[in-house]
Amino acid sequence: MPIVDIEIITSESLDGGLAAKIADMAAQVFGGPPASTWVRVRSLPQEHYAENGTATPEGWRSVFVTVRKAQRPTGPALETEVRALTEGVARVCGRPAGNVHILYEPDAQGRIAFGGSLKT
């Protein structure tokens, strides 16, 4: 049930197959069966991104990733997953791994419903 939201800072249009490529890669990282990892990709125009106290460098290439899972891994398992997901997103998006930033949301089990059915 992982849901992965990707926001890419870019000044160009995104590859139409990018979401599918990320979904396939993320499913391998999470160890999920077909149709179990959902990915949404959004483009953020470079002029809509800023960092305080400095001008955003031309061609800034950050990718922000938000992950929702029923239960997050912990400890070394989380570190391993973060490393693999970072490297995979960087590879698929053509960005340096240092520009991929991942946020794991709190466990979704008991807080998320699909089609009106609460997942407990």
PDB file of C-alpha atoms in Angstrom:
ATOM      1  CA  MET A   1       0.000   0.000   0.000  1.00  0.00           C
ATOM      2  CA  PRO A   2       2.863   2.446  -0.176  1.00  0.00           C
ATOM      3  CA  ILE A   3       1.861   5.778  -1.681  1.00  0.00           C
ATOM      4  CA  VAL A   4       4.766   7.841  -2.969  1.00  0.00           C
ATOM      5  CA  ASP A   5       4.413  11.500  -3.927  1.00  0.00           C
ATOM      6  CA  ILE A   6       7.237  13.023  -5.952  1.00  0.00           C
ATOM      7  CA  GLU A   7       7.690  16.749  -6.539  1.00  0.00           C
ATOM      8  CA  ILE A   8      10.434  17.645  -8.994  1.00  0.00           C
ATOM      9  CA  ILE A   9      11.819  21.154  -9.386  1.00  0.00           C
ATOM     10  CA  THR A  10      12.301  21.636 -13.090  1.00  0.00           C
ATOM     11  CA  SER A  11      12.257  24.145 -15.905  1.00  0.00           C
ATOM     12  CA  GLU A  12      11.310  21.519 -18.495  1.00  0.00           C
ATOM     13  CA  SER A  13       8.447  19.099 -19.045  1.00  0.00           C
ATOM     14  CA  LEU A  14       8.625  15.683 -17.406  1.00  0.00           C
ATOM     15  CA  ASP A  15       8.833  12.329 -19.154  1.00  0.00           C
ATOM     16  CA  GLY A  16       5.293  10.933 -19.474  1.00  0.00           C
ATOM     17  CA  GLY A  17       6.466   7.494 -18.275  1.00  0.00           C
ATOM     18  CA  LEU A  18       8.270   8.802 -15.196  1.00  0.00           C
ATOM     19  CA  ALA A  19       5.570   7.797 -12.686  1.00  0.00           C
ATOM     20  CA  ALA A  20       5.501   4.203 -13.954  1.00  0.00           C
ATOM     21  CA  LYS A  21       9.296   3.967 -13.844  1.00  0.00           C
ATOM     22  CA  ILE A  22       9.361   5.255 -10.256  1.00  0.00           C
ATOM     23  CA  ALA A  23       6.481   2.941  -9.246  1.00  0.00           C
ATOM     24  CA  ASP A  24       8.310  -0.119 -10.598  1.00  0.00           C
ATOM     25  CA  MET A  25      11.569   0.894  -8.905  1.00  0.00           C
ATOM     26  CA  ALA A  26       9.850   1.720  -5.574  1.00  0.00           C
ATOM     27  CA  ALA A  27       7.929  -1.588  -5.584  1.00  0.00           C
ATOM     28  CA  GLN A  28      11.281  -3.383  -5.836  1.00  0.00           C
ATOM     29  CA  VAL A  29      12.662  -1.332  -2.928  1.00  0.00           C
ATOM     30  CA  PHE A  30       9.540  -2.017  -0.819  1.00  0.00           C
ATOM     31  CA  GLY A  31       9.276  -5.654  -1.901  1.00  0.00           C
ATOM     32  CA  GLY A  32       5.692  -5.215  -3.062  1.00  0.00           C
ATOM     33  CA  PRO A  33       3.617  -7.260  -5.528  1.00  0.00           C
ATOM     34  CA  PRO A  34       2.137  -5.727  -8.712  1.00  0.00           C
ATOM     35  CA  ALA A  35      -0.404  -2.910  -8.203  1.00  0.00           C
ATOM     36  CA  SER A  36       0.663  -2.349  -4.578  1.00  0.00           C
ATOM     37  CA  THR A  37       2.842   0.784  -4.878  1.00  0.00           C
ATOM     38  CA  TRP A  38       1.150   3.969  -6.018  1.00  0.00           C
ATOM     39  CA  VAL A  39       3.118   6.953  -7.311  1.00  0.00           C
ATOM     40  CA  ARG A  40       2.059  10.509  -8.126  1.00  0.00           C
ATOM     41  CA  VAL A  41       4.547  12.851  -9.826  1.00  0.00           C
ATOM     42  CA  ARG A  42       4.244  16.620  -9.914  1.00  0.00           C
ATOM     43  CA  SER A  43       6.452  19.220 -11.503  1.00  0.00           C
ATOM     44  CA  LEU A  44       7.301  22.396  -9.585  1.00  0.00           C
ATOM     45  CA  PRO A  45       8.523  25.235 -11.812  1.00  0.00           C
ATOM     46  CA  GLN A  46      11.927  26.455 -10.688  1.00  0.00           C
ATOM     47  CA  GLU A  47      10.583  29.989 -10.186  1.00  0.00           C
ATOM     48  CA  HIS A  48       8.146  28.600  -7.556  1.00  0.00           C
ATOM     49  CA  TYR A  49      10.945  27.278  -5.343  1.00  0.00           C
ATOM     50  CA  ALA A  50      13.209  29.278  -3.038  1.00  0.00           C
ATOM     51  CA  GLU A  51      15.494  28.906  -0.057  1.00  0.00           C
ATOM     52  CA  ASN A  52      15.770  31.637   2.537  1.00  0.00           C
ATOM     53  CA  GLY A  53      18.725  33.995   2.470  1.00  0.00           C
ATOM     54  CA  THR A  54      20.018  32.944  -0.934  1.00  0.00           C
ATOM     55  CA  ALA A  55      19.114  32.998  -4.584  1.00  0.00           C
ATOM     56  CA  THR A  56      18.183  29.576  -5.909  1.00  0.00           C
ATOM     57  CA  PRO A  57      20.981  28.534  -8.266  1.00  0.00           C
ATOM     58  CA  GLU A  58      20.093  28.232 -11.953  1.00  0.00           C
ATOM     59  CA  GLY A  59      19.261  24.627 -12.804  1.00  0.00           C
ATOM     60  CA  TRP A  60      18.577  23.640  -9.181  1.00  0.00           C
ATOM     61  CA  ARG A  61      17.548  19.996  -9.323  1.00  0.00           C
ATOM     62  CA  SER A  62      15.878  18.983  -6.060  1.00  0.00           C
ATOM     63  CA  VAL A  63      13.404  16.114  -5.876  1.00  0.00           C
ATOM     64  CA  PHE A  64      11.111  15.927  -2.843  1.00  0.00           C
ATOM     65  CA  VAL A  65       9.684  12.510  -1.985  1.00  0.00           C
ATOM     66  CA  THR A  66       6.908  11.816   0.529  1.00  0.00           C
ATOM     67  CA  VAL A  67       6.252   8.189   1.513  1.00  0.00           C
ATOM     68  CA  ARG A  68       3.085   6.859   3.189  1.00  0.00           C
ATOM     69  CA  LYS A  69       3.118   3.254   4.326  1.00  0.00           C
ATOM     70  CA  ALA A  70       0.860   1.228   6.614  1.00  0.00           C
ATOM     71  CA  GLN A  71       3.900   0.755   8.851  1.00  0.00           C
ATOM     72  CA  ARG A  72       7.311   2.313   8.362  1.00  0.00           C
ATOM     73  CA  PRO A  73      10.389   0.209   8.892  1.00  0.00           C
ATOM     74  CA  THR A  74      12.625   1.265  11.774  1.00  0.00           C
ATOM     75  CA  GLY A  75      16.319   1.340  12.576  1.00  0.00           C
ATOM     76  CA  PRO A  76      18.684  -0.275  10.075  1.00  0.00           C
ATOM     77  CA  ALA A  77      15.793  -1.449   7.869  1.00  0.00           C
ATOM     78  CA  LEU A  78      14.638   2.162   7.446  1.00  0.00           C
ATOM     79  CA  GLU A  79      18.184   3.314   6.682  1.00  0.00           C
ATOM     80  CA  THR A  80      18.546   0.593   4.033  1.00  0.00           C
ATOM     81  CA  GLU A  81      15.185   1.498   2.470  1.00  0.00           C
ATOM     82  CA  VAL A  82      15.993   5.226   2.444  1.00  0.00           C
ATOM     83  CA  ARG A  83      19.334   4.608   0.754  1.00  0.00           C
ATOM     84  CA  ALA A  84      17.809   2.343  -1.920  1.00  0.00           C
ATOM     85  CA  LEU A  85      14.862   4.687  -2.549  1.00  0.00           C
ATOM     86  CA  THR A  86      17.143   7.735  -2.769  1.00  0.00           C
ATOM     87  CA  GLU A  87      19.464   6.029  -5.246  1.00  0.00           C
ATOM     88  CA  GLY A  88      16.536   4.706  -7.286  1.00  0.00           C
ATOM     89  CA  VAL A  89      14.721   8.048  -7.502  1.00  0.00           C
ATOM     90  CA  ALA A  90      17.979   9.787  -8.419  1.00  0.00           C
ATOM     91  CA  ARG A  91      18.696   7.267 -11.173  1.00  0.00           C
ATOM     92  CA  VAL A  92      15.171   7.319 -12.652  1.00  0.00           C
ATOM     93  CA  CYS A  93      14.905  11.124 -12.483  1.00  0.00           C
ATOM     94  CA  GLY A  94      18.444  11.762 -13.717  1.00  0.00           C
ATOM     95  CA  ARG A  95      19.361  13.765 -10.625  1.00  0.00           C
ATOM     96  CA  PRO A  96      22.230  13.515  -8.119  1.00  0.00           C
ATOM     97  CA  ALA A  97      21.345  11.467  -5.025  1.00  0.00           C
ATOM     98  CA  GLY A  98      22.275  14.510  -2.920  1.00  0.00           C
ATOM     99  CA  ASN A  99      19.312  16.346  -4.450  1.00  0.00           C
ATOM    100  CA  VAL A 100      16.733  13.717  -3.406  1.00  0.00           C
ATOM    101  CA  HIS A 101      15.005  14.515  -0.105  1.00  0.00           C
ATOM    102  CA  ILE A 102      12.668  11.951   1.497  1.00  0.00           C
ATOM    103  CA  LEU A 103       9.998  12.474   4.159  1.00  0.00           C
ATOM    104  CA  TYR A 104       8.282   9.456   5.716  1.00  0.00           C
ATOM    105  CA  GLU A 105       4.849  10.269   7.085  1.00  0.00           C
ATOM    106  CA  PRO A 106       3.589   8.634  10.296  1.00  0.00           C
ATOM    107  CA  ASP A 107       2.254   5.086   9.963  1.00  0.00           C
ATOM    108  CA  ALA A 108      -0.945   5.165   7.885  1.00  0.00           C
ATOM    109  CA  GLN A 109      -2.503   1.999   9.327  1.00  0.00           C
ATOM    110  CA  GLY A 110      -5.724   3.011  11.071  1.00  0.00           C
ATOM    111  CA  ARG A 111      -5.572   6.480   9.473  1.00  0.00           C
ATOM    112  CA  ILE A 112      -6.170   5.726   5.789  1.00  0.00           C
ATOM    113  CA  ALA A 113      -9.204   4.446   3.888  1.00  0.00           C
ATOM    114  CA  PHE A 114      -9.462   3.091   0.352  1.00  0.00           C
ATOM    115  CA  GLY A 115     -12.879   3.142  -1.268  1.00  0.00           C
ATOM    116  CA  GLY A 116     -14.513   3.935   2.065  1.00  0.00           C
ATOM    117  CA  SER A 117     -12.838   1.057   3.889  1.00  0.00           C
ATOM    118  CA  LEU A 118     -10.531   1.979   6.786  1.00  0.00           C
ATOM    119  CA  LYS A 119      -7.323  -0.044   6.700  1.00  0.00           C
ATOM    120  CA  THR A 120      -6.572  -1.378  10.173  1.00  0.00           C
TER     121      THR A 120
END
